[in-house]
Tab-separated table of C-alpha atoms in Angstrom:
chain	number	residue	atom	x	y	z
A	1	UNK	CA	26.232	-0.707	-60.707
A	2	UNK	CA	22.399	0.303	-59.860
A	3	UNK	CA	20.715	-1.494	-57.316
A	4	UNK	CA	19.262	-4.571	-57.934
A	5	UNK	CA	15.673	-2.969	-56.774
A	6	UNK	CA	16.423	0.144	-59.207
A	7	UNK	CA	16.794	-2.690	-62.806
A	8	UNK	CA	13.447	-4.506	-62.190
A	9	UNK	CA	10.936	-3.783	-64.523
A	10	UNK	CA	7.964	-1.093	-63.522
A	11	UNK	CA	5.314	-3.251	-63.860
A	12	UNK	CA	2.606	-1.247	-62.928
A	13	UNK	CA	3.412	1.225	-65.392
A	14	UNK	CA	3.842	-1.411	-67.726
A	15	UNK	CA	0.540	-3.008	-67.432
A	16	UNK	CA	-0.797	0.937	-67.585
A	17	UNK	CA	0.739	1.476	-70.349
A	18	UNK	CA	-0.299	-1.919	-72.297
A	19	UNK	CA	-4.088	-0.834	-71.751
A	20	UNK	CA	-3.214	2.667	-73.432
A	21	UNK	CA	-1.300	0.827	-76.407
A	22	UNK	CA	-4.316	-1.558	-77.037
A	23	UNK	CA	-6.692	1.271	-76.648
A	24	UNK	CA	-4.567	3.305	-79.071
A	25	UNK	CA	-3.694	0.706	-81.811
A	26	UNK	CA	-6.828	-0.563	-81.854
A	27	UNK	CA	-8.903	2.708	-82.049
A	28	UNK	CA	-6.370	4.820	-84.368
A	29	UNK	CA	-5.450	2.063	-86.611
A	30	UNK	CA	-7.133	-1.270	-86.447
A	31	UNK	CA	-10.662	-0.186	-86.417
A	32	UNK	CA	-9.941	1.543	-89.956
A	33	UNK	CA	-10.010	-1.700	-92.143
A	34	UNK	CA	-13.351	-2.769	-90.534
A	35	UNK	CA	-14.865	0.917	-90.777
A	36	UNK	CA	-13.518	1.697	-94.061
A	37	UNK	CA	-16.169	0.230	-96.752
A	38	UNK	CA	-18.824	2.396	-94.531
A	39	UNK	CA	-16.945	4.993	-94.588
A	40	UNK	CA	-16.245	5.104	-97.766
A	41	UNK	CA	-20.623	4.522	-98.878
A	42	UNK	CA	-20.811	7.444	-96.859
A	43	UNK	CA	-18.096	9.769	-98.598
A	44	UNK	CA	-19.371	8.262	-101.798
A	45	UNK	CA	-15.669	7.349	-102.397
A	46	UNK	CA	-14.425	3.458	-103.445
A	47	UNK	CA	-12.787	1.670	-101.191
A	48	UNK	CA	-9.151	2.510	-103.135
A	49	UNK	CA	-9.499	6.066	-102.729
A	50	UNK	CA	-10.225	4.960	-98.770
A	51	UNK	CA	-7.161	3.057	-98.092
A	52	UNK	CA	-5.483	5.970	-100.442
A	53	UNK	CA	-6.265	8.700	-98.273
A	54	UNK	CA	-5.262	6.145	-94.811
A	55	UNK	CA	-1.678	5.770	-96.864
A	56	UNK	CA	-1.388	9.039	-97.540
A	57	UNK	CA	-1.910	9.977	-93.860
A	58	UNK	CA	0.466	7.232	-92.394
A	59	UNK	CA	3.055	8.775	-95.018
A	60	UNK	CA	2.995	12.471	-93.420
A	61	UNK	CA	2.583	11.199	-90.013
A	62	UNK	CA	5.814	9.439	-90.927
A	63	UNK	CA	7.524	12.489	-91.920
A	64	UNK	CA	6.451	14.136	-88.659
A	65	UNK	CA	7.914	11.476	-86.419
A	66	UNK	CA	11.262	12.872	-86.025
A	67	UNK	CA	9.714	16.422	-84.396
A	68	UNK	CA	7.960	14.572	-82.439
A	69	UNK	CA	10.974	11.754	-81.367
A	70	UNK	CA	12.677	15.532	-80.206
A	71	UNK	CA	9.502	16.775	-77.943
A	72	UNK	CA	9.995	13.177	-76.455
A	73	UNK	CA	13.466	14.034	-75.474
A	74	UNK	CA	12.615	17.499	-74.207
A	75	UNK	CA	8.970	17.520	-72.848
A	76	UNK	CA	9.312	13.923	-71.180
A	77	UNK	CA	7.668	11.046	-73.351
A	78	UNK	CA	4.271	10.861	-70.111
A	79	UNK	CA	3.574	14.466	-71.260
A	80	UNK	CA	3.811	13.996	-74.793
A	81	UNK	CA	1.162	11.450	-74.772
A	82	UNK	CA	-0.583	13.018	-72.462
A	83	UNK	CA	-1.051	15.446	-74.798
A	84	UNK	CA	-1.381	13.248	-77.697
A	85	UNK	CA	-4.330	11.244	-76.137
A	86	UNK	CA	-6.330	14.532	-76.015
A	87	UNK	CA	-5.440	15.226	-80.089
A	88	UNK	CA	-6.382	11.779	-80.748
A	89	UNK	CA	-9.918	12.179	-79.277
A	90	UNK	CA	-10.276	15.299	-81.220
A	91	UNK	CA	-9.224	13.757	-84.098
A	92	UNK	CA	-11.318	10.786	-84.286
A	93	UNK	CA	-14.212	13.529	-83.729
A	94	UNK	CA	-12.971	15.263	-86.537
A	95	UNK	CA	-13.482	12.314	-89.056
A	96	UNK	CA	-16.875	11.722	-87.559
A	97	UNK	CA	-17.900	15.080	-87.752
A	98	UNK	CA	-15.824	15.611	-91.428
A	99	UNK	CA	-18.320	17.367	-93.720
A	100	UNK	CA	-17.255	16.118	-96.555
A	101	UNK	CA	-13.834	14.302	-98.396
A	102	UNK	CA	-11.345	17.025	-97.727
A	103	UNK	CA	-12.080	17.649	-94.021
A	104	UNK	CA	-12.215	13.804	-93.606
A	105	UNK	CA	-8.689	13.339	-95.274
A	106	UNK	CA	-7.411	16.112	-92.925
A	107	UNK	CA	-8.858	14.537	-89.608
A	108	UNK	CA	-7.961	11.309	-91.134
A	109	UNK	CA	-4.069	12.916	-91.352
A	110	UNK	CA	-4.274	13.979	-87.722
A	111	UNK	CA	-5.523	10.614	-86.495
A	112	UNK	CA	-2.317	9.143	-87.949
A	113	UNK	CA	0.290	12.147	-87.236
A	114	UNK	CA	-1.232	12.053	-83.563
A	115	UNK	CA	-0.600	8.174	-83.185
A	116	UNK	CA	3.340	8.310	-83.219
A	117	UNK	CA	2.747	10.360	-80.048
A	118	UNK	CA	0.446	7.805	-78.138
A	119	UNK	CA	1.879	4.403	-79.433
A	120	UNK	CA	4.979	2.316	-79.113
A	121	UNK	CA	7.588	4.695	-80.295
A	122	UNK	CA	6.693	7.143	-77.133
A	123	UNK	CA	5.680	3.984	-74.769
A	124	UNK	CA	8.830	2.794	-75.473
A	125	UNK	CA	10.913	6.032	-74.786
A	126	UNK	CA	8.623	6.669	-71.530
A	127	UNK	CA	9.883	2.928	-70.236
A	128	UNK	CA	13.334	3.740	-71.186
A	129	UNK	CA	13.067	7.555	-69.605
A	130	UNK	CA	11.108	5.390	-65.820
A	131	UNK	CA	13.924	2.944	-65.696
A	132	UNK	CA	16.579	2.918	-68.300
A	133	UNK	CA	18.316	0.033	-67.197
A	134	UNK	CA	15.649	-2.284	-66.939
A	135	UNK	CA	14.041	-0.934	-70.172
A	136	UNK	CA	14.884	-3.631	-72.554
A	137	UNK	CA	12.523	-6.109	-70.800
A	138	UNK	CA	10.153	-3.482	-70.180
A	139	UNK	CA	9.705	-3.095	-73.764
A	140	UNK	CA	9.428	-6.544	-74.122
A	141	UNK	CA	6.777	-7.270	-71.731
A	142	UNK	CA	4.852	-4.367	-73.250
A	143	UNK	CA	4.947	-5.917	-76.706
A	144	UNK	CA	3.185	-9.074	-75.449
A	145	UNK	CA	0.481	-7.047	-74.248
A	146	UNK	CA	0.281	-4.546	-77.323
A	147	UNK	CA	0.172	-7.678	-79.401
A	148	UNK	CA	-3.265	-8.474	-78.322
A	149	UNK	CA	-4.540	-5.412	-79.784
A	150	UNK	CA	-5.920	-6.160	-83.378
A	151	UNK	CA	-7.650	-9.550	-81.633
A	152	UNK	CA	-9.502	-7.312	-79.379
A	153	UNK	CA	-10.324	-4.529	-81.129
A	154	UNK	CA	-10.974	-5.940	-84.857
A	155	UNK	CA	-14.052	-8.042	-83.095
A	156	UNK	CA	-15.035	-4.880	-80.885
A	157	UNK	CA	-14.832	-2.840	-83.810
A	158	UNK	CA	-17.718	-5.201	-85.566
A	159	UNK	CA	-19.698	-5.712	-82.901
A	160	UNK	CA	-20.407	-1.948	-82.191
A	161	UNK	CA	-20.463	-0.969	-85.922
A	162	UNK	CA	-23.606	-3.979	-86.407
A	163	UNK	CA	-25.541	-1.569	-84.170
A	164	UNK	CA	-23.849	1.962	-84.372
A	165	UNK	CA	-22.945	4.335	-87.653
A	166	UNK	CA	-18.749	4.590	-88.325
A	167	UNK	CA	-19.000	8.307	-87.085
A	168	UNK	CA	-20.720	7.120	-83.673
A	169	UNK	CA	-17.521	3.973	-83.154
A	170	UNK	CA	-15.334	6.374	-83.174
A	171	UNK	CA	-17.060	8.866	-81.151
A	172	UNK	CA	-17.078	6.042	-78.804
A	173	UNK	CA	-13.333	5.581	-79.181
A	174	UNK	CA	-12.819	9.293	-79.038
A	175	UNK	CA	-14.188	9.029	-75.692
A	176	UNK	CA	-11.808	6.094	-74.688
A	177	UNK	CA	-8.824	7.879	-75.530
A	178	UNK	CA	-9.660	10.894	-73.602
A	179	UNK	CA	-11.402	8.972	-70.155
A	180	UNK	CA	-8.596	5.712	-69.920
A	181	UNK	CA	-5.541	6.892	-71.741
A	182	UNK	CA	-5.361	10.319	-71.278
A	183	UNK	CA	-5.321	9.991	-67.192
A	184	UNK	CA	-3.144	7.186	-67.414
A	185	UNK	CA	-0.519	8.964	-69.869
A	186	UNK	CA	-0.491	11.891	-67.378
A	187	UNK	CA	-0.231	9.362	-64.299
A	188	UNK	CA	3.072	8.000	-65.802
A	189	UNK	CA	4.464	11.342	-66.661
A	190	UNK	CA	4.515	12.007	-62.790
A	191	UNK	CA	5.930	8.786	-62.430
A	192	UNK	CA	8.745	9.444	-65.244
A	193	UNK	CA	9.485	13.013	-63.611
A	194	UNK	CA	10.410	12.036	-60.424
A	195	UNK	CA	12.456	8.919	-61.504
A	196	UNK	CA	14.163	10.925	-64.150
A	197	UNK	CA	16.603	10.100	-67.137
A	198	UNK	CA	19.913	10.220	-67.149
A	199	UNK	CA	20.237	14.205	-66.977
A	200	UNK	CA	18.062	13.568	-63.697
A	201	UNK	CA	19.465	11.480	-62.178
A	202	UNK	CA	22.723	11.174	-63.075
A	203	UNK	CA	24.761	8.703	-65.544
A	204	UNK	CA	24.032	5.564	-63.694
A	205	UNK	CA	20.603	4.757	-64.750
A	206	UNK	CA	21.722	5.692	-68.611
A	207	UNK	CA	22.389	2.895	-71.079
A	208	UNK	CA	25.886	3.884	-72.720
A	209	UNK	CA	25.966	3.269	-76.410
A	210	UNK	CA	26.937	-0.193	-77.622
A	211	UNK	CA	28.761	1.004	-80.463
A	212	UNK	CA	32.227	3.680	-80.814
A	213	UNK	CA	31.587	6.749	-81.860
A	214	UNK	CA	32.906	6.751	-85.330
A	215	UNK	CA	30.659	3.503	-86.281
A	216	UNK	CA	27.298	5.336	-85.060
A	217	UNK	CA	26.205	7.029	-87.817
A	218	UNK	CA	26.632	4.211	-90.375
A	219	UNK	CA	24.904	2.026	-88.101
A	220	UNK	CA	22.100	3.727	-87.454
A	221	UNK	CA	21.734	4.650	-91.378
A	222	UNK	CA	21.997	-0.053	-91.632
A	223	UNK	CA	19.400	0.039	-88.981
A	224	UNK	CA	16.783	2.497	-90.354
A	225	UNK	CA	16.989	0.804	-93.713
A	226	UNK	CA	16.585	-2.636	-92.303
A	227	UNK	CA	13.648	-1.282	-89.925
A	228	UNK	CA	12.131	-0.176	-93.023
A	229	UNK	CA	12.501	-3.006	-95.360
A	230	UNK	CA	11.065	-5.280	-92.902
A	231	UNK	CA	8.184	-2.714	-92.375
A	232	UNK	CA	7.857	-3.438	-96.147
A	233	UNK	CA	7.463	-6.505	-96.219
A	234	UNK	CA	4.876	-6.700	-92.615
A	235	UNK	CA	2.705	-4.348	-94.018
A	236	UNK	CA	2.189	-5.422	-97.702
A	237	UNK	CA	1.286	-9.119	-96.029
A	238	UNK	CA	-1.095	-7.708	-93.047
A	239	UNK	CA	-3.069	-6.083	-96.158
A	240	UNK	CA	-2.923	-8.459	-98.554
A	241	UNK	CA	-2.833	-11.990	-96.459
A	242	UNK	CA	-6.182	-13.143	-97.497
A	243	UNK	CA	-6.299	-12.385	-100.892
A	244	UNK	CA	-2.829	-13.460	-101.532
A	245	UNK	CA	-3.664	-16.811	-100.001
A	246	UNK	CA	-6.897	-16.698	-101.975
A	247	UNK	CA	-5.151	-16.137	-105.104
A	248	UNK	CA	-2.866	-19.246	-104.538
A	249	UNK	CA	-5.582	-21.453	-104.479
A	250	UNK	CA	-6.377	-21.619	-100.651
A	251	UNK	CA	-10.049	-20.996	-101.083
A	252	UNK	CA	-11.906	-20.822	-97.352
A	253	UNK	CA	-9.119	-21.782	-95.577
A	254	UNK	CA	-7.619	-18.497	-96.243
A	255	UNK	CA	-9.384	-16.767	-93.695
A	256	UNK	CA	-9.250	-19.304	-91.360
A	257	UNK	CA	-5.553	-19.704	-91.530
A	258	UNK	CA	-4.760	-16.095	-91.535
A	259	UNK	CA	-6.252	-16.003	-88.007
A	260	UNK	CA	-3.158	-17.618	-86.582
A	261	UNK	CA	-0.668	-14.954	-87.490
A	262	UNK	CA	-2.096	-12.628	-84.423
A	263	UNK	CA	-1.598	-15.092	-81.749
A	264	UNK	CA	1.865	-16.128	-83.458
A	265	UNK	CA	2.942	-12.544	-82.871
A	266	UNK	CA	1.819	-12.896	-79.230
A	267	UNK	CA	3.586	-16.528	-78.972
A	268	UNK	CA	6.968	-15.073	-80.521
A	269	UNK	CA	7.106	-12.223	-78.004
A	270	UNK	CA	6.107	-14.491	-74.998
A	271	UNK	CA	9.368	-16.858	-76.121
A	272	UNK	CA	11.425	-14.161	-76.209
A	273	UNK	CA	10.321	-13.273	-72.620
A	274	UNK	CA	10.633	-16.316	-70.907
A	275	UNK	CA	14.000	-17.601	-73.056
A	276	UNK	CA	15.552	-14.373	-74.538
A	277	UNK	CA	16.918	-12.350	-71.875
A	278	UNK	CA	20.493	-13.265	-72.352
A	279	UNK	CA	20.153	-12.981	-76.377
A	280	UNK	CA	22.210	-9.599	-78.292
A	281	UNK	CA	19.618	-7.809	-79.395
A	282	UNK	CA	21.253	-7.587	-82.944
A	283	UNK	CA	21.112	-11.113	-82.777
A	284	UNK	CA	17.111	-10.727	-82.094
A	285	UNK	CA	17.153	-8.522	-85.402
A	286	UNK	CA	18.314	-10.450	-87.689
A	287	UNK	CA	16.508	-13.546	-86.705
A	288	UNK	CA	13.156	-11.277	-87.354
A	289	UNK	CA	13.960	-10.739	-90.349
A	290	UNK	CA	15.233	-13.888	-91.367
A	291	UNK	CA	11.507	-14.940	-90.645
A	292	UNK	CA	9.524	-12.759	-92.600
A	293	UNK	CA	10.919	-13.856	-95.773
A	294	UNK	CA	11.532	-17.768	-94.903
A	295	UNK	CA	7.579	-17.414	-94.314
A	296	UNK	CA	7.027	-15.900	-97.585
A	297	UNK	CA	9.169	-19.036	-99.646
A	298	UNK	CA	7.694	-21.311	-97.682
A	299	UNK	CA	3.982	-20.093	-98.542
A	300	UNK	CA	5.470	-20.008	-102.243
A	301	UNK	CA	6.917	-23.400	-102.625
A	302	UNK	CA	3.814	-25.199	-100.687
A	303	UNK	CA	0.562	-22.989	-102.037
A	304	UNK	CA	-1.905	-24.184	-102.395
A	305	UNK	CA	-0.966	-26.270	-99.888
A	306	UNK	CA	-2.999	-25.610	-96.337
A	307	UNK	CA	-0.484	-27.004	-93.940
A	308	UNK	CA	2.333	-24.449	-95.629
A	309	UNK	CA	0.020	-22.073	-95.311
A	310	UNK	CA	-0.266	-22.455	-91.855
A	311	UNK	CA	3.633	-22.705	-91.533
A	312	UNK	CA	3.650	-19.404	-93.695
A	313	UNK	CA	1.280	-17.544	-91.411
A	314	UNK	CA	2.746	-18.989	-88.019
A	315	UNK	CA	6.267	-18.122	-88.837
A	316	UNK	CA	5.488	-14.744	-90.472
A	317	UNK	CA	3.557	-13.905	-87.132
A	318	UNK	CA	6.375	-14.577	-84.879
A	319	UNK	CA	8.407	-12.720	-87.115
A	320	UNK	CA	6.821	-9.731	-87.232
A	321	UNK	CA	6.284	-10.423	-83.260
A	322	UNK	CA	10.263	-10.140	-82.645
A	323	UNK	CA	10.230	-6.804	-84.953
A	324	UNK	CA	7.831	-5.215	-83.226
A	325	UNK	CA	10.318	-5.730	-79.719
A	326	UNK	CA	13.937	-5.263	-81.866
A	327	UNK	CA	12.225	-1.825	-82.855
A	328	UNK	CA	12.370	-0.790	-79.725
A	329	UNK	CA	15.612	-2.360	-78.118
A	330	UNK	CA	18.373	-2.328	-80.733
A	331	UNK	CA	18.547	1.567	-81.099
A	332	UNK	CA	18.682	1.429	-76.972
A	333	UNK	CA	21.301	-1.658	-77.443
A	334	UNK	CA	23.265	0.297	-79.550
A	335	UNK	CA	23.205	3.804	-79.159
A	336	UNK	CA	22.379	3.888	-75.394
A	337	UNK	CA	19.240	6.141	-73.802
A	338	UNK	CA	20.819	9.487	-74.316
A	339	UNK	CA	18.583	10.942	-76.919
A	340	UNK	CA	16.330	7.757	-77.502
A	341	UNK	CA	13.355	9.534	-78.357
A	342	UNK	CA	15.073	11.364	-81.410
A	343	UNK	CA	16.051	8.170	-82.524
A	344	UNK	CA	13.277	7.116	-82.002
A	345	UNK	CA	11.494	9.233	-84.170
A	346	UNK	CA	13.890	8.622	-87.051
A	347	UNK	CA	13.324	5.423	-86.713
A	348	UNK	CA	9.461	5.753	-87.054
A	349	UNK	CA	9.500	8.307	-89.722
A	350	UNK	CA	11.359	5.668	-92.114
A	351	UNK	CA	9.217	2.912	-91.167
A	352	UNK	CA	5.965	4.252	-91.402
A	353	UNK	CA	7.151	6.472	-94.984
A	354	UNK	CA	8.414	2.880	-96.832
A	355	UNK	CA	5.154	0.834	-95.083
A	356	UNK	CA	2.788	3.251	-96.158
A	357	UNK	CA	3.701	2.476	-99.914
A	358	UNK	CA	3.959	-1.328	-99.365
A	359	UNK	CA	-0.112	-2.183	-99.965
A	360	UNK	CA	-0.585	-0.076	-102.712
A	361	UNK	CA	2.930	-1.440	-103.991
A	362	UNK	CA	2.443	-5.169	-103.641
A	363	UNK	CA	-1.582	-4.905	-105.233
A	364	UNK	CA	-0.173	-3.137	-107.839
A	365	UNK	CA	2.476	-5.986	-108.424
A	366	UNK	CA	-0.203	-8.733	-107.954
A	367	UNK	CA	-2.428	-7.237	-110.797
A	368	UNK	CA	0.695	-6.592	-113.385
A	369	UNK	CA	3.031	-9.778	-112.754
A	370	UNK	CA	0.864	-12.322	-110.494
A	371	UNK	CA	1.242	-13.143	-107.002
A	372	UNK	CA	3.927	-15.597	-107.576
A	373	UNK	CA	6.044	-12.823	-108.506
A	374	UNK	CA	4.795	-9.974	-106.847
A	375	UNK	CA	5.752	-12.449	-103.465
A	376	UNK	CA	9.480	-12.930	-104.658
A	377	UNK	CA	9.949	-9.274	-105.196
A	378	UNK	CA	8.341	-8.617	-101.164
A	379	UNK	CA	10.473	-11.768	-100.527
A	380	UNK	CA	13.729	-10.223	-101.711
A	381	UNK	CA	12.907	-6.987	-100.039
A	382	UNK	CA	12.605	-9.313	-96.632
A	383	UNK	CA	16.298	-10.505	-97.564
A	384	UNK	CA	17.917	-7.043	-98.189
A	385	UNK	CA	16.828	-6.424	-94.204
A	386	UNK	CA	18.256	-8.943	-92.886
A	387	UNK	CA	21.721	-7.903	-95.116
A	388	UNK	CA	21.510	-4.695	-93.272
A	389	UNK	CA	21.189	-5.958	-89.865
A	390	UNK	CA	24.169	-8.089	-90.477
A	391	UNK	CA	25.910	-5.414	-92.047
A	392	UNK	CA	25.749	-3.765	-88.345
A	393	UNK	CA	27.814	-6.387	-86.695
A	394	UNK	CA	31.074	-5.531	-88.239
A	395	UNK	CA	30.726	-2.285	-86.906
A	396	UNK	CA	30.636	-3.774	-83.239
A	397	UNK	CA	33.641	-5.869	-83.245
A	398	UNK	CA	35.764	-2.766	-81.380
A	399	UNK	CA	33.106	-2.687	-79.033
A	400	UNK	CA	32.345	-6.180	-78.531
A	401	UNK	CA	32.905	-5.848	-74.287
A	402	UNK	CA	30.637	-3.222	-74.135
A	403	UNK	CA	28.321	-5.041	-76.728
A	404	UNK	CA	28.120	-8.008	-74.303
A	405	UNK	CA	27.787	-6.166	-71.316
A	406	UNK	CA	24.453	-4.525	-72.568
A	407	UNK	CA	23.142	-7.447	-73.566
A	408	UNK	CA	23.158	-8.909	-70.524
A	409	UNK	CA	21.181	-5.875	-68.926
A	410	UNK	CA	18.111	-7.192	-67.560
């Protein structure tokens, strides 16, 4: 048993690193959508070929995640994005400076390859590599701050682009990545090297794995695919909330009600922190995804309804809240902290390959079978997650002591 003093969380690395995530969400991903229809005057593209070229570059960043979950492992996750917060400043230069479509699409692709190594997957992995043990509230609190990123930056974002050019914002953000998160990143990866991992610092600071050996593999193939389902189904709806909701006959209220899914994702991670501690984090799963596609009926049976919109966007935010935590504490739950940040990247690479499809997937649906439709399909997608979560816990019933144990961990 570790000390007491050894399982608390690191808090000032964990309000560190919740700066760095809002800096790097907000300036490598949330800024796009506000940017974009300038960006895409400028390129002389339409805004399709825009969010085209963004999918494209979230689908090969995907496909790099795994290389990148191994450098975790064997650089240390500090010095990873360490290095990553540099590449991200020269990559948001890059678009800025892009002469033309093809060198735009190819900074564009480095923006997005460079964010798996500055955002949660390698936050999480540098909590879990500071303090294993305490990691799974680590993560947690970290979420609650990350989740204040899009309501920072998508009003930043506007305000600077009413008096600056797209190419100067992210000049500007180029220069936050490289003056806050860089020194910060490197800061921590002090802090991880002295306090080790496991191989450090011996095997009593690791999380074991949750789950035998021989039910692993399966396990992790249920958890991917539910990770990615769910991923599905959060990113089609961030797109699309509006104009779905405008389509079912919520006229202005649309907007206005579509505002309350960021500070339900805050809400749902701040429950979870003050009454989740003792909860299974399979448990946690399948509740998220249980959410996303309750919200989705709901907003189907009450439309055009205002008040079931608001229960759609309230309880789609707090599910994609608890996703954005389960992410990062089932694979620790049940394959323990050796190798995390391989998982980790797995993990990622599936996510980020499915969600990159899902807007171009569900407007395409909307404009050849309606929104009524097009929202059962994403709905049914929602449901085949949470199959696969539950599909895990069958595979834990050997290791149900150990199970328990873990999920206790602070």
């Amino acid at each position: 048993m570790t000390p007491a003093g050894s399982e608390r969380p690191p808090v000032a690395a964990i309000l560190a690193l919740g700066l760095t995530q809002i800096i790097g969400y907000g300036t490598l991903y949330y800024s796009f959508s506000i940017l974009a229809p300038d960006m895409a005057r400028g390129l002389d593209w339409s805004a399709q070929w825009i969010f085209g070229a963004l999918s494209a570059a979230l689908l090969i960043g995907g496909l790099a995640a795994p290389a990148m979950g191994m450098w975790i492992d064997r650089f240390g996750a500090g010095r990873v994005m360490t290095v990553g917060s540099a590449i991200a400043a020269v990559a948001l230069a890059g678009c800025a400076f892009a002469p033309g479509k093809a060198a735009f699409v190819a900074a564009l692709i480095a923006v997005e390859t460079t964010s798996n190594l500055v955002q949660y997957g390698a936050a999480f992995a540098l909590l879990v590599q500071i303090r294993p043990r305490a990691a799974q509230r680590s993560i947690t609190y970290l979420t609650l701050i990350g989740g204040f990123a899009s309501t920072i930056f998508w009003p930043i974002t506007t305000a600077l682009h009413a008096h600056l050019s797209w190419q100067n914002v992210y000049l500007l953000f180029a220069t936050l990545n490289l003056l806050v998160c860089l020194p910060i990143h490197a800061l921590l990866a002090r802090g991880a090297g002295t306090s080790g991992t496991g191989e450090k610092s011996g095997t009593a600071k690791r999380i074991e794995a949750g789950l035998p050996a021989a039910a692993r593999r399966p396990a992790f193939i249920l958890m991917i695919t539910g990770f990615a389902l769910q991923s599905f189904v959060n990113a089609a709806l961030l797109v699309h909330m509006v104009p779905v909701m405008l389509a079912l006959g919520l006229g202005a209220m649309a907007v206005i009600v579509g505002t309350l899914f960021g500070p339900s994702q805050v809400l749902s991670r701040f429950v979870n922190m003050v009454f989740g501690g003792g909860l299974p984090q399979l448990t946690l799963a399948v509740i998220s995804a249980v959410l996303l596609p309750a919200a989705l009926v709901i907003l189907l049976l009450t439309a055009p309804s205002v008040a079931g919109a608001v229960v759609f966007a309230v309880i789609f935010g707090l599910g994609s809240g608890l996703s954005s935590i389960v992410q990062g504490t089932l694979p620790l739950a049940l394959f323990g902290s050796e190798g995390y940040g391989q998982r980790q990247g797995k993990v990622m690479s599936a996510r980020l390959a499915v969600s990159s499809t899902a807007p171009f997937a569900l407007a395409f649906l909307m404009g050849n079978i309606g929104v009524s439709w097009s929202l059962s399909i994403t709905a049914a997608f929602g449901a085949a997650s949470v199959a696969a979560f539950l599909a895990i816990r069958p595979l834990m019933r050997t290791s149900a002591p150990a199970q328990t144990a873990l999920a206790r961990e602070p």
